[in-house]
Short mmCIF file of C-alpha atoms and ligand atoms in Angstrom, two decimals:
data_model
loop_
_atom_site.label_atom_id
_atom_site.label_comp_id
_atom_site.label_asym_id
_atom_site.label_seq_id
_atom_site.Cartn_x
_atom_site.Cartn_y
_atom_site.Cartn_z
CA ILE A 1 1.02 0.29 -24.76
CA ALA A 2 -1.62 -0.88 -27.54
CA VAL A 3 -0.98 -4.45 -28.69
CA TYR A 4 -2.46 -5.22 -32.28
CA GLY A 5 -2.15 -8.07 -34.81
CA LYS A 6 -4.49 -10.36 -36.83
CA GLY A 7 -7.23 -12.30 -35.12
CA GLY A 8 -6.01 -15.50 -33.41
CA ILE A 9 -2.42 -14.67 -34.03
CA GLY A 10 -1.73 -14.76 -30.01
CA LYS A 11 -2.42 -11.14 -28.90
CA SER A 12 -4.29 -12.00 -25.65
CA THR A 13 -1.95 -14.74 -24.72
CA THR A 14 1.14 -12.53 -25.45
CA SER A 15 -0.24 -9.36 -23.77
CA CYS A 16 -1.10 -11.37 -20.39
CA ASN A 17 2.38 -12.62 -20.30
CA ILE A 18 3.95 -9.59 -21.11
CA SER A 19 1.94 -7.73 -18.35
CA ILE A 20 3.17 -10.05 -15.76
CA ALA A 21 6.82 -9.85 -17.11
CA LEU A 22 6.32 -6.24 -16.70
CA ALA A 23 4.86 -6.84 -13.11
CA ARG A 24 7.91 -8.81 -12.54
CA ARG A 25 10.19 -6.00 -13.25
CA GLY A 26 8.41 -3.87 -10.45
CA LYS A 27 5.85 -2.02 -12.71
CA LYS A 28 2.19 -1.75 -11.55
CA VAL A 29 0.24 -3.07 -14.78
CA LEU A 30 -3.43 -2.73 -15.70
CA GLN A 31 -4.41 -4.83 -18.75
CA ILE A 32 -7.62 -3.62 -20.86
CA GLY A 33 -8.85 -6.14 -23.20
CA CYS A 34 -10.84 -4.20 -26.09
CA ASP A 35 -12.30 -6.82 -27.90
CA PRO A 36 -16.04 -8.06 -28.06
CA LYS A 37 -14.66 -11.81 -27.24
CA HIS A 38 -13.88 -10.22 -23.73
CA ASP A 39 -11.42 -13.13 -23.14
CA SER A 40 -8.15 -10.79 -23.08
CA THR A 41 -7.56 -11.44 -19.22
CA PHE A 42 -8.77 -14.82 -18.89
CA THR A 43 -5.40 -16.56 -18.22
CA LEU A 44 -4.78 -13.88 -15.78
CA THR A 45 -7.91 -13.81 -13.62
CA GLY A 46 -9.01 -17.51 -14.39
CA PHE A 47 -12.58 -16.71 -15.39
CA LEU A 48 -14.38 -14.34 -17.79
CA ILE A 49 -14.74 -11.07 -15.92
CA PRO A 50 -17.67 -8.83 -16.46
CA THR A 51 -17.14 -6.15 -18.95
CA ILE A 52 -17.30 -2.39 -18.57
CA ILE A 53 -20.28 -2.19 -21.03
CA ASP A 54 -22.17 -4.87 -19.19
CA THR A 55 -21.62 -3.20 -15.63
CA LEU A 56 -22.64 0.28 -17.15
CA GLN A 57 -25.62 -1.30 -18.66
CA VAL A 58 -26.58 -2.74 -15.14
CA LYS A 59 -26.10 0.61 -13.69
CA ASP A 60 -27.95 2.57 -16.24
CA TYR A 61 -24.99 4.38 -17.56
CA HIS A 62 -24.99 6.08 -13.97
CA TYR A 63 -21.26 6.51 -13.90
CA GLU A 64 -21.45 7.86 -10.49
CA ASP A 65 -22.61 4.43 -9.36
CA VAL A 66 -19.75 2.56 -10.84
CA TRP A 67 -16.90 1.74 -8.01
CA PRO A 68 -13.46 0.59 -9.20
CA GLU A 69 -14.04 -2.90 -7.82
CA ASP A 70 -17.14 -3.48 -10.19
CA VAL A 71 -14.74 -3.12 -13.17
CA ILE A 72 -10.95 -3.87 -12.12
CA TYR A 73 -10.40 -7.22 -11.24
CA LYS A 74 -7.17 -8.53 -9.68
CA GLY A 75 -5.08 -10.91 -11.98
CA TYR A 76 -2.27 -13.12 -11.13
CA GLY A 77 1.20 -11.51 -10.47
CA GLY A 78 -0.54 -8.30 -9.26
CA VAL A 79 -1.65 -7.31 -12.63
CA ASP A 80 -5.23 -5.44 -12.70
CA CYS A 81 -7.54 -6.42 -15.33
CA VAL A 82 -10.46 -4.71 -17.25
CA GLU A 83 -12.65 -5.85 -20.37
CA ALA A 84 -13.94 -3.27 -22.14
CA GLY A 85 -16.31 -5.42 -24.15
CA GLY A 86 -18.09 -4.81 -27.47
CA PRO A 87 -20.78 -3.31 -29.15
CA PRO A 88 -23.74 -5.53 -29.84
CA ALA A 89 -23.07 -7.83 -33.09
CA GLY A 90 -24.04 -6.08 -36.29
CA ALA A 91 -24.68 -2.88 -34.37
CA GLY A 92 -23.13 -0.16 -32.35
CA CYS A 93 -19.33 1.19 -32.57
CA GLY A 94 -16.34 -0.28 -31.33
CA GLY A 95 -14.76 3.43 -30.88
CA TYR A 96 -17.75 4.21 -28.91
CA VAL A 97 -17.00 1.28 -26.46
CA VAL A 98 -13.46 1.97 -26.05
CA GLY A 99 -14.31 5.77 -25.55
CA GLU A 100 -16.64 4.87 -22.67
CA THR A 101 -13.76 2.77 -21.14
CA VAL A 102 -11.19 5.42 -21.15
CA LYS A 103 -13.85 7.81 -19.86
CA LEU A 104 -15.18 5.60 -16.96
CA LEU A 105 -11.20 4.73 -16.10
CA LYS A 106 -10.71 8.40 -16.19
CA GLU A 107 -13.39 9.21 -13.83
CA LEU A 108 -12.47 6.50 -11.41
CA ASN A 109 -8.96 8.06 -11.29
CA ALA A 110 -7.56 4.93 -12.52
CA PHE A 111 -5.02 6.11 -15.03
CA TYR A 112 -2.81 7.48 -12.66
CA GLU A 113 -2.39 4.38 -10.29
CA TYR A 114 -0.34 2.54 -12.97
CA ASP A 115 3.10 2.62 -14.77
CA ILE A 116 2.01 0.80 -17.65
CA ILE A 117 -1.36 0.41 -19.20
CA LEU A 118 -1.55 -2.28 -22.03
CA PHE A 119 -4.66 -2.25 -24.50
CA ASP A 120 -5.21 -5.72 -26.07
CA VAL A 121 -7.11 -4.77 -29.03
CA LEU A 122 -9.11 -6.99 -31.49
CA GLY A 123 -7.52 -8.15 -34.93
CA ASP A 124 -6.60 -5.79 -37.73
CA VAL A 125 -7.60 -1.75 -37.45
CA VAL A 126 -10.42 -2.43 -39.08
CA CYS A 127 -12.28 1.01 -38.66
CA GLY A 128 -11.16 4.45 -36.84
CA GLY A 129 -13.21 3.03 -33.56
CA PHE A 130 -10.77 0.02 -32.71
CA ALA A 131 -7.87 2.26 -33.90
CA ALA A 132 -9.04 4.45 -30.92
CA PRO A 133 -6.71 2.97 -28.04
CA LEU A 134 -3.74 4.53 -30.35
CA ASN A 135 -5.03 8.07 -29.36
CA TYR A 136 -4.19 7.06 -25.84
CA ALA A 137 -1.08 5.02 -26.23
CA ASP A 138 2.79 5.81 -26.53
CA TYR A 139 3.66 2.73 -27.93
CA CYS A 140 2.15 0.00 -30.36
CA ILE A 141 3.34 -3.31 -30.44
CA ILE A 142 2.42 -5.79 -33.16
CA ILE A 143 2.01 -9.40 -33.00
CA THR A 144 2.38 -11.50 -36.36
CA ASP A 145 3.59 -14.90 -37.48
CA ASN A 146 5.71 -15.61 -40.54
CA GLY A 147 2.98 -15.59 -42.74
CA PHE A 148 1.49 -13.33 -45.30
CA ASP A 149 -1.86 -12.60 -43.74
CA ALA A 150 -0.50 -11.60 -40.39
CA LEU A 151 2.17 -9.65 -42.12
CA PHE A 152 -0.64 -7.82 -44.34
CA ALA A 153 -2.37 -6.84 -41.09
CA ALA A 154 0.94 -5.65 -39.53
CA ASN A 155 1.54 -3.49 -42.39
CA ARG A 156 -2.00 -1.92 -42.08
CA ILE A 157 -1.34 -1.38 -38.16
CA SER A 158 2.13 0.15 -38.76
CA ALA A 159 0.15 2.68 -41.32
CA SER A 160 -2.23 3.46 -38.89
CA VAL A 161 0.48 3.93 -36.29
CA ARG A 162 2.22 6.51 -38.60
CA GLU A 163 -1.36 8.35 -39.56
CA LYS A 164 -1.94 8.69 -35.68
CA SER A 165 1.67 9.72 -34.74
CA ASN A 166 0.88 12.86 -36.96
CA THR A 167 -1.29 14.22 -34.26
CA HIS A 168 0.38 12.81 -31.01
CA PRO A 169 3.76 11.10 -29.96
CA LEU A 170 2.76 7.63 -30.54
CA ARG A 171 5.85 5.22 -31.47
CA LEU A 172 5.86 1.76 -33.07
CA ALA A 173 7.78 -0.33 -30.36
CA GLY A 174 8.18 -3.04 -32.88
CA LEU A 175 6.80 -6.85 -33.93
CA VAL A 176 6.54 -9.89 -31.74
CA GLY A 177 6.77 -13.11 -33.86
CA ASN A 178 4.64 -15.72 -32.45
CA ARG A 179 4.00 -19.35 -33.09
CA THR A 180 6.61 -19.73 -35.54
CA SER A 181 10.26 -21.09 -35.92
CA GLU A 182 10.68 -19.48 -39.18
CA ARG A 183 11.43 -15.71 -39.68
CA ASP A 184 12.13 -15.14 -43.17
CA LEU A 185 9.22 -13.33 -44.13
CA ILE A 186 9.07 -11.33 -41.20
CA ASP A 187 12.90 -10.39 -41.79
CA LYS A 188 11.93 -9.56 -45.58
CA TYR A 189 9.06 -7.35 -44.10
CA VAL A 190 11.22 -5.44 -41.80
CA GLU A 191 13.89 -4.76 -44.55
CA SER A 192 11.44 -2.71 -46.50
CA CYS A 193 9.50 -1.31 -43.58
CA PRO A 194 12.12 -0.79 -40.86
CA MET A 195 11.08 -1.68 -37.24
CA PRO A 196 12.31 -3.47 -34.23
CA VAL A 197 11.66 -7.25 -33.90
CA LEU A 198 11.33 -7.66 -30.08
CA GLU A 199 11.26 -11.22 -29.98
CA VAL A 200 10.16 -14.65 -32.08
CA LEU A 201 8.30 -17.16 -30.12
CA PRO A 202 8.05 -20.65 -31.20
CA LEU A 203 4.79 -22.86 -31.35
CA VAL A 204 4.81 -24.13 -27.61
CA GLU A 205 2.11 -26.72 -26.96
CA ASP A 206 1.97 -25.47 -23.19
CA ILE A 207 0.81 -21.97 -24.30
CA ARG A 208 -2.18 -23.47 -25.99
CA ILE A 209 -2.93 -25.59 -22.93
CA SER A 210 -2.31 -22.28 -20.71
CA ARG A 211 -5.15 -21.02 -22.53
CA VAL A 212 -7.47 -24.05 -21.78
CA LYS A 213 -6.20 -23.94 -18.09
CA GLY A 214 -6.83 -20.36 -17.61
CA LYS A 215 -3.29 -19.90 -16.26
CA THR A 216 -0.56 -17.91 -17.77
CA LEU A 217 2.89 -19.47 -18.47
CA PHE A 218 4.43 -17.78 -15.21
CA GLU A 219 1.78 -19.48 -13.16
CA MET A 220 2.54 -22.68 -14.83
CA ALA A 221 6.20 -22.46 -14.52
CA GLU A 222 5.88 -22.27 -10.70
CA TYR A 223 5.20 -26.05 -10.99
CA GLN A 224 6.87 -26.91 -14.48
CA GLU A 225 10.39 -25.45 -14.31
CA ASN A 226 10.91 -26.49 -17.92
CA LEU A 227 8.68 -23.59 -18.72
CA ASN A 228 10.94 -20.92 -17.63
CA TYR A 229 12.53 -20.67 -20.87
CA VAL A 230 9.37 -19.55 -22.26
CA CYS A 231 8.86 -17.03 -19.37
CA ASP A 232 12.28 -15.57 -20.52
CA PHE A 233 10.96 -14.66 -23.93
CA TYR A 234 8.22 -12.49 -22.47
CA LEU A 235 10.85 -10.79 -19.96
CA ASN A 236 12.92 -10.34 -22.82
CA ILE A 237 10.36 -8.27 -24.40
CA ALA A 238 9.50 -6.44 -21.17
CA ASP A 239 12.87 -5.56 -20.92
P1 ADP B 301 -5.76 -13.45 -30.34
O1 ADP B 301 -5.95 -12.58 -29.04
O2 ADP B 301 -4.73 -12.67 -31.05
O3 ADP B 301 -7.13 -13.66 -30.87
P2 ADP B 301 -5.07 -15.57 -28.76
O4 ADP B 301 -4.09 -15.15 -27.52
O5 ADP B 301 -6.58 -15.81 -28.22
O6 ADP B 301 -5.29 -14.91 -29.91
O7 ADP B 301 -4.37 -17.16 -29.18
C1 ADP B 301 -5.19 -17.83 -30.02
C2 ADP B 301 -4.86 -19.48 -29.83
O8 ADP B 301 -3.41 -19.62 -29.99
C3 ADP B 301 -4.91 -19.56 -28.31
O9 ADP B 301 -5.47 -20.95 -28.09
C4 ADP B 301 -3.53 -19.64 -27.70
O10 ADP B 301 -3.15 -20.53 -26.67
C5 ADP B 301 -2.59 -19.99 -28.90
N1 ADP B 301 -1.29 -19.44 -28.93
C6 ADP B 301 -0.97 -18.26 -28.82
N2 ADP B 301 0.34 -18.24 -28.86
C7 ADP B 301 0.82 -19.53 -29.14
C8 ADP B 301 2.33 -19.96 -29.20
N3 ADP B 301 3.47 -19.28 -29.15
N4 ADP B 301 2.35 -21.65 -29.19
C9 ADP B 301 1.14 -22.23 -29.29
N5 ADP B 301 -0.09 -21.72 -29.24
C10 ADP B 301 -0.31 -20.15 -28.95
MG1 MG B 302 -7.77 -11.97 -28.01
#
């Protein structure tokens, strides 16, 4: 599953919580952050894990010297975590990073150990490079709010999915509305570009706090039962 959406819309937050929701449903899950920000899995692990690109640099790009435990970290709820990292600012190519990540994980035989692999990909599909995770995905989920900018990005992402689906069986799973209690623009958009709306989550102050604490909503809900209703949104998306 590749998760896309405008920058800052809540892809990483939503991805981490969907990953745990899927794990709660009995799936073995790997989450791969594909963003130079390398903070995709932060709420799962509680710290910024080393990226694949950092590790490869340290090992002088000798793939045979990299062990699974160098790059795959255990996160909350049994979710495994990888951060691809990014090219140096102003140089290099995002697609190269995604390619190296997939190559290394294949070499480690990691892909066959999971029921679900979730790619959390940066921002809009700005180039073929960062659209690369779609080449490996069966489904794409788009995160949006009820505003023009995020829906504009969503529209470009769905166009990319259509493009890629010409060459392999990629499907658009649907939209997740995030940080919004209104959904009129989302509904108007799916009227002209039909796709499922998987869930619409409101702005929840505790979701913002969860990022600062480095914990997912599921972990916070262990101590704050009043947060179970938020977990239910993510379980619903997983189902
Ligand atoms: P992205 O990965 O798309 O760049 P993040 O997941 O990092 O976005 O989210 C950006 C910020 O928005 C974070 O501080 C996060 O806690 C906050 N956030 C995301 N979803 C919600 C929500 N439903 N309610 C409140 N804050 C949210
Ligand atoms: Mg992110």
